[in-house]
mmCIF file of C-alpha atoms in Angstrom:
data_model
loop_
_atom_site.group_PDB
_atom_site.id
_atom_site.type_symbol
_atom_site.label_atom_id
_atom_site.label_comp_id
_atom_site.label_asym_id
_atom_site.label_seq_id
_atom_site.Cartn_x
_atom_site.Cartn_y
_atom_site.Cartn_z
ATOM 1 C CA MET A 1126 110.253 93.933 111.639
ATOM 2 C CA PRO A 1127 110.812 90.935 109.351
ATOM 3 C CA ASN A 1128 113.907 88.742 109.693
ATOM 4 C CA SER A 1129 115.833 87.372 106.705
ATOM 5 C CA ARG A 1130 113.511 84.427 106.070
ATOM 6 C CA GLU A 1131 110.493 86.698 106.366
ATOM 7 C CA HIS A 1132 111.913 89.241 103.920
ATOM 8 C CA SER A 1133 112.497 86.373 101.495
ATOM 9 C CA LYS A 1134 108.900 85.201 101.926
ATOM 10 C CA LEU A 1135 107.478 88.675 101.254
ATOM 11 C CA THR A 1136 109.756 89.176 98.257
ATOM 12 C CA ALA A 1137 108.971 85.741 96.817
ATOM 13 C CA ASN A 1138 105.249 86.460 96.860
ATOM 14 C CA ALA A 1139 105.765 89.846 95.191
ATOM 15 C CA VAL A 1140 107.978 88.287 92.506
ATOM 16 C CA ALA A 1141 105.364 85.597 91.830
ATOM 17 C CA LEU A 1142 102.859 88.304 90.889
ATOM 18 C CA VAL A 1143 105.181 89.930 88.329
ATOM 19 C CA ASP A 1144 106.178 88.843 84.843
ATOM 20 C CA SER A 1145 109.966 88.975 85.218
ATOM 21 C CA GLY A 1146 110.657 87.495 81.785
ATOM 22 C CA ASN A 1147 114.020 85.773 81.522
ATOM 23 C CA ILE A 1148 115.564 87.623 84.471
ATOM 24 C CA PRO A 1149 116.735 85.121 87.138
ATOM 25 C CA VAL A 1150 115.172 86.197 90.427
ATOM 26 C CA ALA A 1151 116.269 83.422 92.805
ATOM 27 C CA GLU A 1152 119.044 85.507 94.406
ATOM 28 C CA LEU A 1153 116.724 88.496 94.781
ATOM 29 C CA ILE A 1154 114.498 86.319 96.949
ATOM 30 C CA LYS A 1155 117.271 84.491 98.786
ATOM 31 C CA GLU A 1156 119.838 87.238 99.394
ATOM 32 C CA TYR A 1157 119.452 90.632 97.708
ATOM 33 C CA CYS A 1158 116.276 91.593 99.585
ATOM 34 C CA ASN A 1159 118.312 91.353 102.809
ATOM 35 C CA TYR A 1160 121.241 93.566 101.757
ATOM 36 C CA PRO A 1161 120.308 96.546 103.986
ATOM 37 C CA ASP A 1162 120.681 94.356 107.093
ATOM 38 C CA PHE A 1163 124.168 93.251 106.015
ATOM 39 C CA TYR A 1164 125.771 96.663 105.468
ATOM 40 C CA PHE A 1165 127.328 97.236 108.900
ATOM 41 C CA SER A 1166 128.705 93.706 109.047
ATOM 42 C CA ASP A 1167 130.622 94.193 105.765
ATOM 43 C CA PRO A 1168 130.575 97.849 104.598
ATOM 44 C CA GLU A 1169 133.142 97.249 101.865
ATOM 45 C CA ARG A 1170 131.089 94.573 100.131
ATOM 46 C CA PHE A 1171 127.677 96.145 100.583
ATOM 47 C CA GLY A 1172 128.745 99.794 100.335
ATOM 48 C CA PRO A 1173 127.796 100.123 96.625
ATOM 49 C CA TYR A 1174 124.166 99.369 97.540
ATOM 50 C CA TYR A 1175 124.013 101.684 100.540
ATOM 51 C CA PHE A 1176 122.349 105.114 100.411
ATOM 52 C CA GLU A 1177 121.972 107.861 102.984
ATOM 53 C CA THR A 1178 120.739 111.433 103.332
ATOM 54 C CA ASP A 1179 122.422 113.732 105.869
ATOM 55 C CA GLY A 1180 124.220 110.731 107.355
ATOM 56 C CA ILE A 1181 120.995 108.786 107.954
ATOM 57 C CA GLN A 1182 120.716 105.504 106.080
ATOM 58 C CA PHE A 1183 117.693 104.998 103.864
ATOM 59 C CA HIS A 1184 116.989 101.794 105.786
ATOM 60 C CA TYR A 1185 115.815 103.803 108.829
ATOM 61 C CA PRO A 1186 114.091 106.997 107.641
ATOM 62 C CA PRO A 1187 113.014 109.724 110.088
ATOM 63 C CA ASP A 1188 109.450 110.064 111.324
ATOM 64 C CA THR A 1189 107.215 113.041 110.555
ATOM 65 C CA PRO A 1190 106.278 114.635 113.888
ATOM 66 C CA TYR A 1191 103.416 117.139 113.902
ATOM 67 C CA ASN A 1192 104.865 119.253 116.737
ATOM 68 C CA ASP A 1193 105.811 122.252 114.615
ATOM 69 C CA LEU A 1194 102.311 122.317 113.115
ATOM 70 C CA TYR A 1195 100.386 122.787 116.354
ATOM 71 C CA ARG A 1196 102.690 123.557 119.276
ATOM 72 C CA TYR A 1197 105.109 126.371 118.461
ATOM 73 C CA TRP A 1198 103.843 129.850 117.597
ATOM 74 C CA THR A 1199 105.190 133.386 117.844
ATOM 75 C CA PHE A 1200 103.717 136.886 117.539
ATOM 76 C CA ARG A 1201 105.101 138.454 114.361
ATOM 77 C CA ASN A 1202 103.984 141.422 112.222
ATOM 78 C CA GLY A 1203 100.916 141.982 114.372
ATOM 79 C CA CYS A 1204 99.593 138.420 114.339
ATOM 80 C CA LEU A 1205 100.403 134.833 115.282
ATOM 81 C CA ARG A 1206 102.677 132.875 112.966
ATOM 82 C CA ARG A 1207 104.371 129.488 113.259
ATOM 83 C CA LEU A 1208 107.726 129.644 114.988
ATOM 84 C CA HIS A 1209 109.370 127.070 112.710
ATOM 85 C CA LYS A 1210 108.960 126.376 109.041
ATOM 86 C CA PHE A 1211 107.624 122.840 108.749
ATOM 87 C CA ARG A 1212 110.219 120.372 107.473
ATOM 88 C CA ASN A 1213 109.083 116.905 106.437
ATOM 89 C CA ASP A 1214 112.238 114.860 106.981
ATOM 90 C CA ASN A 1215 110.487 111.621 106.120
ATOM 91 C CA TYR A 1216 109.513 113.000 102.716
ATOM 92 C CA ILE A 1217 113.035 114.268 102.044
ATOM 93 C CA HIS A 1218 114.763 111.030 103.014
ATOM 94 C CA MET A 1219 112.285 108.643 101.411
ATOM 95 C CA THR A 1220 111.989 110.433 98.075
ATOM 96 C CA ASN A 1221 115.782 110.778 97.903
ATOM 97 C CA GLY A 1222 116.104 107.046 98.506
ATOM 98 C CA PHE A 1223 113.332 106.133 96.091
ATOM 99 C CA ARG A 1224 114.930 108.249 93.368
ATOM 100 C CA HIS A 1225 118.385 106.770 93.991
ATOM 101 C CA TYR A 1226 117.313 103.130 93.897
ATOM 102 C CA LEU A 1227 114.834 103.544 91.041
ATOM 103 C CA THR A 1228 117.480 105.292 88.953
ATOM 104 C CA LYS A 1229 119.984 102.528 89.683
ATOM 105 C CA CYS A 1230 117.410 99.852 88.823
ATOM 106 C CA ILE A 1231 116.326 101.436 85.564
ATOM 107 C CA ARG A 1232 119.707 102.623 84.284
ATOM 108 C CA THR A 1233 121.896 99.716 85.386
ATOM 109 C CA GLU A 1234 122.301 97.493 82.341
ATOM 110 C CA ASP A 1235 123.388 94.367 84.212
ATOM 111 C CA SER A 1236 120.207 92.615 85.380
ATOM 112 C CA GLU A 1237 121.873 91.033 88.413
ATOM 113 C CA GLU A 1238 123.088 94.424 89.651
ATOM 114 C CA MET A 1239 119.618 95.796 89.000
ATOM 115 C CA LEU A 1240 118.140 93.121 91.258
ATOM 116 C CA LYS A 1241 120.566 93.998 94.068
ATOM 117 C CA PHE A 1242 119.373 97.606 94.063
ATOM 118 C CA ALA A 1243 115.760 96.430 93.753
ATOM 119 C CA GLY A 1244 116.272 94.154 96.755
ATOM 120 C CA CYS A 1245 117.384 97.117 98.874
ATOM 121 C CA LEU A 1246 114.293 99.085 97.885
ATOM 122 C CA LEU A 1247 111.926 96.190 98.574
ATOM 123 C CA HIS A 1248 113.551 95.574 101.970
ATOM 124 C CA VAL A 1249 112.820 99.120 103.141
ATOM 125 C CA LEU A 1250 109.202 98.911 101.971
ATOM 126 C CA GLU A 1251 108.756 95.534 103.661
ATOM 127 C CA ASP A 1252 110.071 96.932 106.939
ATOM 128 C CA ALA A 1253 107.785 99.960 106.698
ATOM 129 C CA LEU A 1254 104.590 98.060 105.961
ATOM 130 C CA PHE A 1255 104.801 94.813 107.908
ATOM 131 C CA SER A 1256 104.814 94.546 111.690
ATOM 132 C CA LEU A 1257 106.635 96.735 114.209
ATOM 133 C CA HIS A 1258 108.234 99.369 111.949
ATOM 134 C CA ALA A 1259 104.797 100.386 110.661
ATOM 135 C CA LEU A 1260 104.494 102.377 113.903
ATOM 136 C CA GLU A 1261 107.234 104.668 112.594
ATOM 137 C CA GLY A 1262 107.475 106.786 109.464
ATOM 138 C CA PRO A 1263 105.126 109.460 108.104
ATOM 139 C CA GLY A 1264 102.817 110.513 110.916
ATOM 140 C CA GLY A 1265 104.321 107.814 113.124
ATOM 141 C CA THR A 1266 106.123 107.672 116.433
ATOM 142 C CA ASP A 1267 108.938 105.741 118.081
ATOM 143 C CA LEU A 1268 108.577 101.992 118.530
ATOM 144 C CA MET A 1269 108.378 102.082 122.324
ATOM 145 C CA PHE A 1270 105.532 104.576 122.617
ATOM 146 C CA LEU A 1271 102.921 101.888 123.303
ATOM 147 C CA ASP A 1272 105.192 100.160 125.815
ATOM 148 C CA ARG A 1273 105.394 103.364 127.841
ATOM 149 C CA LEU A 1274 101.621 103.352 128.320
ATOM 150 C CA ASP A 1275 101.930 100.303 130.621
ATOM 151 C CA PHE A 1276 98.537 99.273 129.291
ATOM 152 C CA PHE A 1277 99.204 95.807 127.903
ATOM 153 C CA GLU A 1278 100.196 92.791 129.979
ATOM 154 C CA LYS A 1279 102.886 91.908 127.427
ATOM 155 C CA PRO A 1280 104.852 94.794 125.854
ATOM 156 C CA PRO A 1281 103.381 95.677 122.437
ATOM 157 C CA THR A 1282 106.842 95.687 120.863
ATOM 158 C CA GLU A 1283 107.256 92.019 121.779
ATOM 159 C CA GLN A 1284 103.800 91.169 120.455
ATOM 160 C CA LEU A 1285 104.373 92.947 117.141
ATOM 161 C CA VAL A 1286 107.825 91.425 116.640
ATOM 162 C CA GLU A 1287 106.227 87.992 116.922
ATOM 163 C CA ILE A 1288 104.038 88.666 113.876
ATOM 164 C CA SER A 1289 105.406 86.648 110.975
ATOM 165 C CA PRO A 1290 104.446 86.177 107.320
ATOM 166 C CA LEU A 1291 105.869 82.649 107.350
ATOM 167 C CA GLY A 1292 103.093 80.165 106.808
ATOM 168 C CA MET A 1293 100.670 82.797 105.529
ATOM 169 C CA ALA A 1294 98.809 82.096 102.293
ATOM 170 C CA ASP A 1295 100.284 83.933 99.323
ATOM 171 C CA VAL A 1296 98.489 86.870 97.750
ATOM 172 C CA ALA A 1297 97.143 85.498 94.471
ATOM 173 C CA GLY A 1298 95.369 87.063 91.523
ATOM 174 C CA TYR A 1299 96.656 90.591 92.136
ATOM 175 C CA ILE A 1300 97.560 92.422 88.916
ATOM 176 C CA PRO A 1301 100.509 94.791 89.544
ATOM 177 C CA ARG A 1302 100.042 98.435 88.576
ATOM 178 C CA SER A 1303 102.533 100.746 86.947
ATOM 179 C CA LEU A 1304 103.516 103.598 89.256
ATOM 180 C CA GLY A 1305 104.635 105.923 86.500
ATOM 181 C CA SER A 1306 105.974 106.728 83.052
ATOM 182 C CA SER A 1307 109.204 108.210 84.376
ATOM 183 C CA ILE A 1308 111.377 108.159 87.463
ATOM 184 C CA ASP A 1309 109.864 111.444 88.679
ATOM 185 C CA GLU A 1310 106.286 110.220 88.345
ATOM 186 C CA THR A 1311 107.183 106.895 89.946
ATOM 187 C CA VAL A 1312 108.802 108.635 92.933
ATOM 188 C CA MET A 1313 105.677 110.776 93.351
ATOM 189 C CA ASN A 1314 103.318 107.804 93.237
ATOM 190 C CA LEU A 1315 105.546 105.494 95.257
ATOM 191 C CA TYR A 1316 105.748 108.008 98.095
ATOM 192 C CA THR A 1317 101.960 108.331 98.050
ATOM 193 C CA GLU A 1318 101.453 104.573 98.173
ATOM 194 C CA TYR A 1319 104.131 104.167 100.838
ATOM 195 C CA VAL A 1320 102.514 106.767 103.112
ATOM 196 C CA ARG A 1321 98.981 105.487 102.702
ATOM 197 C CA LYS A 1322 99.847 101.811 103.054
ATOM 198 C CA ASN A 1323 102.117 102.584 106.008
ATOM 199 C CA ARG A 1324 99.212 104.405 107.637
ATOM 200 C CA ASP A 1325 96.929 101.438 107.039
ATOM 201 C CA SER A 1326 99.503 98.975 108.390
ATOM 202 C CA ARG A 1327 99.927 101.147 111.495
ATOM 203 C CA ARG A 1328 96.175 100.922 112.006
ATOM 204 C CA CYS A 1329 96.472 97.158 111.607
ATOM 205 C CA CYS A 1330 99.084 97.058 114.384
ATOM 206 C CA PHE A 1331 96.625 98.701 116.767
ATOM 207 C CA GLN A 1332 93.788 96.432 115.654
ATOM 208 C CA PHE A 1333 95.968 93.380 116.239
ATOM 209 C CA LEU A 1334 96.997 94.523 119.724
ATOM 210 C CA MET A 1335 93.456 95.398 120.773
ATOM 211 C CA ALA A 1336 92.083 92.131 119.403
ATOM 212 C CA ARG A 1337 94.593 90.269 121.549
ATOM 213 C CA TYR A 1338 93.881 92.472 124.565
ATOM 214 C CA ASN A 1339 90.142 91.811 124.229
ATOM 215 C CA HIS A 1340 90.687 88.054 123.749
ATOM 216 C CA SER A 1341 88.972 88.243 120.375
ATOM 217 C CA SER A 1342 88.541 85.319 118.017
ATOM 218 C CA PRO A 1343 91.539 83.965 116.078
ATOM 219 C CA GLU A 1344 89.987 85.383 112.902
ATOM 220 C CA GLU A 1345 89.770 88.895 114.383
ATOM 221 C CA ILE A 1346 93.376 88.660 115.559
ATOM 222 C CA SER A 1347 94.735 87.405 112.237
ATOM 223 C CA ALA A 1348 92.726 89.710 109.931
ATOM 224 C CA PRO A 1349 94.901 92.832 110.471
ATOM 225 C CA VAL A 1350 98.051 90.732 110.010
ATOM 226 C CA ARG A 1351 96.764 89.499 106.653
ATOM 227 C CA GLN A 1352 96.012 93.092 105.660
ATOM 228 C CA MET A 1353 99.579 94.162 106.497
ATOM 229 C CA TYR A 1354 100.852 91.240 104.451
ATOM 230 C CA TYR A 1355 98.663 92.281 101.516
ATOM 231 C CA ASN A 1356 99.796 95.917 101.759
ATOM 232 C CA THR A 1357 103.433 94.840 101.663
ATOM 233 C CA VAL A 1358 103.326 92.258 98.898
ATOM 234 C CA THR A 1359 101.162 94.285 96.523
ATOM 235 C CA LEU A 1360 103.250 97.467 96.779
ATOM 236 C CA CYS A 1361 106.468 95.495 96.266
ATOM 237 C CA ALA A 1362 104.880 93.854 93.216
ATOM 238 C CA ASP A 1363 103.919 97.290 91.863
ATOM 239 C CA VAL A 1364 107.504 98.500 92.302
ATOM 240 C CA LEU A 1365 109.017 95.489 90.521
ATOM 241 C CA HIS A 1366 106.450 95.730 87.720
ATOM 242 C CA THR A 1367 107.198 99.435 87.236
ATOM 243 C CA ILE A 1368 110.973 98.912 87.195
ATOM 244 C CA LEU A 1369 110.768 96.142 84.603
ATOM 245 C CA ASN A 1370 108.363 98.123 82.421
ATOM 246 C CA LEU A 1371 110.527 101.245 82.457
ATOM 247 C CA ARG A 1372 113.635 99.213 81.657
ATOM 248 C CA GLN A 1373 111.853 97.861 78.592
ATOM 249 C CA GLY A 1374 110.403 101.202 77.521
ATOM 250 C CA LEU A 1375 106.842 100.185 78.420
ATOM 251 C CA PRO A 1376 105.700 103.099 80.592
ATOM 252 C CA ALA A 1377 102.161 103.790 81.729
ATOM 253 C CA LYS A 1378 100.113 106.127 79.564
ATOM 254 C CA ALA A 1379 99.989 109.787 80.541
ATOM 255 C CA ARG A 1380 96.853 110.517 82.550
ATOM 256 C CA ASP A 1381 95.111 113.249 84.476
ATOM 257 C CA TYR A 1382 95.318 113.307 88.279
ATOM 258 C CA PHE A 1383 93.148 114.709 90.982
ATOM 259 C CA LEU A 1384 95.430 116.351 93.517
ATOM 260 C CA THR A 1385 93.942 114.043 96.153
ATOM 261 C CA GLU A 1386 95.773 111.140 94.472
ATOM 262 C CA ILE A 1387 99.121 112.670 95.467
ATOM 263 C CA GLU A 1388 100.528 112.814 98.984
ATOM 264 C CA PRO A 1389 101.513 116.339 100.123
ATOM 265 C CA PHE A 1390 104.893 116.981 101.730
ATOM 266 C CA ALA A 1391 103.519 119.914 103.765
ATOM 267 C CA PHE A 1392 100.026 119.804 105.171
ATOM 268 C CA PRO A 1393 97.748 121.867 107.417
ATOM 269 C CA PHE A 1394 96.881 121.083 110.991
ATOM 270 C CA GLY A 1395 94.290 122.501 113.342
ATOM 271 C CA GLY A 1396 92.076 125.508 112.898
ATOM 272 C CA SER A 1397 89.829 127.711 114.956
ATOM 273 C CA GLY A 1398 86.082 128.108 115.152
ATOM 274 C CA SER A 1399 84.845 124.531 115.601
ATOM 275 C CA MET A 1400 85.785 120.997 116.588
ATOM 276 C CA ALA A 1401 86.002 120.000 112.921
ATOM 277 C CA PHE A 1402 89.768 120.445 112.588
ATOM 278 C CA ARG A 1403 90.991 121.188 116.091
ATOM 279 C CA PHE A 1404 92.767 117.822 116.190
ATOM 280 C CA ARG A 1405 92.783 117.028 112.468
ATOM 281 C CA SER A 1406 95.096 117.727 109.585
ATOM 282 C CA TYR A 1407 92.764 117.701 106.597
ATOM 283 C CA GLY A 1408 89.855 115.884 105.029
ATOM 284 C CA GLN A 1409 90.301 114.113 101.716
ATOM 285 C CA ASP A 1410 87.163 113.936 99.556
ATOM 286 C CA ILE A 1411 85.200 114.854 102.693
ATOM 287 C CA ASN A 1412 84.525 117.730 105.082
ATOM 288 C CA PHE A 1413 83.475 117.848 108.749
ATOM 289 C CA ASP A 1414 80.822 119.897 110.537
ATOM 290 C CA ARG A 1415 81.227 121.796 113.821
ATOM 291 C CA GLN A 1416 80.852 118.591 115.830
ATOM 292 C CA GLY A 1417 83.379 116.722 113.698
ATOM 293 C CA ASN A 1418 80.826 114.642 111.788
ATOM 294 C CA PRO A 1419 81.606 113.885 108.123
ATOM 295 C CA VAL A 1420 79.741 116.012 105.568
ATOM 296 C CA SER A 1421 80.109 116.726 101.858
ATOM 297 C CA LEU A 1422 82.642 119.099 100.319
ATOM 298 C CA THR A 1423 80.498 122.192 99.812
ATOM 299 C CA THR A 1424 81.125 125.853 99.082
ATOM 300 C CA ILE A 1425 79.153 128.680 97.468
ATOM 301 C CA VAL A 1426 79.728 129.238 93.736
ATOM 302 C CA ASN A 1427 77.798 132.019 91.968
ATOM 303 C CA GLY A 1428 75.428 132.313 94.908
ATOM 304 C CA LYS A 1429 74.571 128.603 95.068
ATOM 305 C CA LYS A 1430 75.802 125.798 97.276
ATOM 306 C CA THR A 1431 77.975 123.497 95.181
ATOM 307 C CA VAL A 1432 79.036 119.996 96.223
ATOM 308 C CA PHE A 1433 82.299 118.450 95.015
ATOM 309 C CA GLN A 1434 83.114 114.762 94.756
ATOM 310 C CA TYR A 1435 86.877 115.180 95.076
ATOM 311 C CA GLY A 1436 88.980 117.610 97.018
ATOM 312 C CA PHE A 1437 90.317 118.720 100.380
ATOM 313 C CA SER A 1438 88.997 120.458 103.468
ATOM 314 C CA PHE A 1439 90.987 121.947 106.326
ATOM 315 C CA GLY A 1440 90.579 124.438 109.120
ATOM 316 C CA VAL A 1441 91.221 128.128 108.594
ATOM 317 C CA HIS A 1442 94.144 129.066 110.833
ATOM 318 C CA TYR A 1443 96.554 131.923 111.387
ATOM 319 C CA GLU A 1444 98.801 130.104 108.942
ATOM 320 C CA ASN A 1445 98.381 126.824 107.048
ATOM 321 C CA ALA A 1446 99.748 125.232 103.891
ATOM 322 C CA LEU A 1447 99.036 122.292 101.602
ATOM 323 C CA LEU A 1448 102.049 121.742 99.342
ATOM 324 C CA PHE A 1449 103.067 119.081 96.828
ATOM 325 C CA GLN A 1450 106.157 118.313 94.776
ATOM 326 C CA LEU A 1451 105.053 117.835 91.161
ATOM 327 C CA PRO A 1452 107.309 116.539 88.379
ATOM 328 C CA GLU A 1453 108.351 119.294 85.992
ATOM 329 C CA GLY A 1454 106.659 119.130 82.599
ATOM 330 C CA MET A 1455 104.259 116.360 83.569
ATOM 331 C CA PHE A 1456 101.093 118.475 83.742
ATOM 332 C CA SER A 1457 99.724 121.104 81.361
ATOM 333 C CA SER A 1458 97.233 122.812 83.679
ATOM 334 C CA PHE A 1459 95.532 122.840 87.065
ATOM 335 C CA THR A 1460 91.935 123.814 87.823
ATOM 336 C CA ALA A 1461 89.993 123.911 91.082
ATOM 337 C CA THR A 1462 87.425 125.820 93.097
ATOM 338 C CA ILE A 1463 88.688 127.181 96.409
ATOM 339 C CA GLY A 1464 86.128 128.487 98.857
ATOM 340 C CA LEU A 1465 84.769 128.640 102.384
ATOM 341 C CA ALA A 1466 82.439 125.992 103.784
ATOM 342 C CA PRO A 1467 79.188 127.981 104.197
ATOM 343 C CA ASP A 1468 77.931 126.269 107.360
ATOM 344 C CA ILE A 1469 81.049 127.115 109.376
ATOM 345 C CA ALA A 1470 82.360 130.279 107.695
ATOM 346 C CA THR A 1471 82.313 133.613 109.531
ATOM 347 C CA LYS A 1472 82.745 137.185 108.342
ATOM 348 C CA ASN A 1473 86.489 137.059 108.935
ATOM 349 C CA PRO A 1474 88.489 137.342 105.669
ATOM 350 C CA VAL A 1475 90.887 134.587 104.624
ATOM 351 C CA THR A 1476 93.920 135.218 102.425
ATOM 352 C CA VAL A 1477 94.878 132.448 100.004
ATOM 353 C CA LYS A 1478 98.163 132.347 98.088
ATOM 354 C CA MET A 1479 98.714 130.004 95.153
ATOM 355 C CA ILE A 1480 102.180 128.477 94.862
ATOM 356 C CA ASN A 1481 103.696 127.178 91.615
ATOM 357 C CA HIS A 1482 107.353 126.347 90.992
ATOM 358 C CA ASP A 1483 108.029 127.365 94.615
ATOM 359 C CA SER A 1484 106.829 130.945 94.040
ATOM 360 C CA VAL A 1485 103.647 132.845 94.891
ATOM 361 C CA ILE A 1486 101.858 133.372 91.569
ATOM 362 C CA SER A 1487 98.553 134.808 92.819
ATOM 363 C CA SER A 1488 96.782 135.908 95.971
ATOM 364 C CA PHE A 1489 93.115 136.500 96.748
ATOM 365 C CA ILE A 1490 90.809 137.057 99.710
ATOM 366 C CA LEU A 1491 87.770 134.952 100.537
ATOM 367 C CA GLU A 1492 84.870 136.405 102.549
ATOM 368 C CA LEU A 1493 81.558 134.736 103.314
ATOM 369 C CA HIS A 1494 79.334 137.554 101.992
ATOM 370 C CA ASP A 1495 81.712 139.068 99.440
ATOM 371 C CA GLY A 1496 83.444 136.422 97.357
ATOM 372 C CA PRO A 1497 83.224 133.119 99.274
ATOM 373 C CA SER A 1498 84.938 131.148 96.499
ATOM 374 C CA GLN A 1499 87.403 131.532 93.651
ATOM 375 C CA GLU A 1500 87.823 129.552 90.430
ATOM 376 C CA ILE A 1501 91.476 128.683 89.836
ATOM 377 C CA ALA A 1502 93.252 127.945 86.543
ATOM 378 C CA ILE A 1503 97.045 127.595 86.510
ATOM 379 C CA PRO A 1504 99.104 126.663 83.434
ATOM 380 C CA SER A 1505 102.153 124.370 83.645
ATOM 381 C CA PRO A 1506 101.966 123.344 87.317
ATOM 382 C CA GLY A 1507 105.194 121.861 88.606
ATOM 383 C CA GLY A 1508 107.826 121.821 91.337
ATOM 384 C CA VAL A 1509 106.617 122.986 94.746
ATOM 385 C CA PHE A 1510 102.908 123.516 94.159
ATOM 386 C CA GLY A 1511 99.867 124.167 96.326
ATOM 387 C CA ILE A 1512 98.290 126.784 98.545
ATOM 388 C CA GLN A 1513 99.062 128.811 101.634
ATOM 389 C CA GLU A 1514 96.304 130.212 103.840
ATOM 390 C CA PHE A 1515 96.476 133.092 106.332
ATOM 391 C CA SER A 1516 93.936 134.723 108.633
ATOM 392 C CA ASP A 1517 94.370 137.319 111.378
ATOM 393 C CA CYS A 1518 91.166 136.117 113.053
ATOM 394 C CA PRO A 1519 90.853 132.497 111.956
ATOM 395 C CA SER A 1520 87.542 130.714 111.872
ATOM 396 C CA GLY A 1521 85.914 128.358 109.411
ATOM 397 C CA THR A 1522 86.879 125.705 106.901
ATOM 398 C CA LEU A 1523 88.592 125.994 103.537
ATOM 399 C CA ILE A 1524 87.414 123.787 100.665
ATOM 400 C CA ILE A 1525 89.445 122.837 97.592
ATOM 401 C CA GLY A 1526 86.966 121.322 95.146
ATOM 402 C CA GLN A 1527 87.749 119.158 92.079
ATOM 403 C CA PRO A 1528 91.514 119.945 92.066
ATOM 404 C CA LEU A 1529 92.397 118.529 88.644
ATOM 405 C CA LEU A 1530 95.860 118.246 87.083
ATOM 406 C CA LYS A 1531 95.647 117.769 83.309
ATOM 407 C CA ALA A 1532 98.341 115.585 81.787
ATOM 408 C CA ASN A 1533 100.890 117.037 79.415
ATOM 409 C CA ARG A 1534 100.476 114.714 76.437
ATOM 410 C CA PHE A 1535 103.789 115.910 75.001
ATOM 411 C CA ALA A 1536 105.982 115.094 77.999
ATOM 412 C CA PRO A 1537 109.411 113.669 77.056
ATOM 413 C CA GLU A 1538 109.785 109.916 76.673
ATOM 414 C CA PRO A 1539 111.311 108.136 79.678
ATOM 415 C CA PHE A 1540 114.749 106.562 79.669
ATOM 416 C CA HIS A 1541 114.845 102.824 79.090
ATOM 417 C CA ILE A 1542 117.459 100.084 78.784
ATOM 418 C CA LEU A 1543 116.268 97.362 76.456
#
C-alpha cells in the first residue's frame, strides 16, 4: 500500500532500467505515477486519466473468489452441475483497464500525455504487487482477513502497511522484456505476469508476517520484502519497455507459446477420487498422486505410459473448465495430448469438449481401458479457447500434455506512433 513517495521510488527504479530515449520522465516519477490517488480530490482535472468497469475504478479491482467453483451445486439433467457460471471479475476489470491504458499510451502522440496514462497503469501494478494490497486480487481475499484470526500480537494490516521501499537498494542489471507485439498480446501477457507476481507477493506477505511472529533474523524478515520490491520494479520496467517499443514500431518477434505460459480466466477446482485435487485448482507442469505428492505429467498414448514436460493436470469432476482468452489471428494451430492419469483413473468415462472462438468444436470420451487419451489438433485457435470436462461419476485426473500454440507468422503489423 505505497504512499506517494513510495510510488515515486518504485517508478524511479523501473524507469532507470528502461531506455526512455529523449522522453522526459521526471514528472512520471514525481507526479504522474500518483494520479489514481488524486482522482477523488479533483475529478475534473484527473478525470481524463480515470477508467472504470461497471462503476468500479481500475485502481481497486475486484478479487477472484473460488466460492462458485466448490460450494454451490444443483441437481440438473440427472446429475450434479454447478449452480452458477463462474465469472472472473478480476480478469474482466484488469484486462479492460490494461487494454484502455495501453491503447492510450501507444496511440497518444504527445509523450507527456502518454506518461500520464503510463503513470496510472504503473500505480495500479505497484499497489497490487507491493505490501498490503497483494493480499487482494486474483485468488486473494479482503485486507482484514488475517486481522480477524486474532493470531498476531500486532494486526497484520498494520505490519504490512509499515513495509516501505524507501531506503531499499535499487534493482540493477535487470533487462526489461517485451510483453508483446500488439496490444492484444501485451494484455494477455501482462495479465499473466500480474497474476503470477501478485501471487508471489502475497506469499511474501505471509513469509514476512511469520518471520516476524517467529522472531526470525533480520535477513529472514527482509528477504520477502526485497522479493516484493523486485516483483514490482521488474514488471513495471517490462510495461514501460513494451510501451516504448510499440510506440516506435519495435515489437517482439512472433513466437510459439505453451498454453501454460498464459493465465486462464476460468479454471477447474476440486475433483473426486483422491486427495490430489480435493483442495487444489490445477497443476502446472506437474501432477499429484492420491496422497497429494508431486509426480510427473503422465498418460497412456498408444498403450504406453508417456511423460510430458509441459502441461496441466486437474481433478475429474462433475463439471470443470480450463478456459483462456487468446488474441484473434495470433496463432495458426494448437496441438496437445489430453488423457487420464493412469495411476488414479477408474473405469468411469469422462467427456471432454474442446472450445474455440467460444464454441464447442469437438467432443470425445476418455476411458481407462478404451481410449485413455486423445491427440488434439486445432487450426486457428483464438477468442475463448480451452476445454470443458464432465463426468456423471467423477474420479481420476485429467492430463493436458505439451499444449502448444504455434505462432501465426503472418499476423498483422501492430500500430505504432513514431
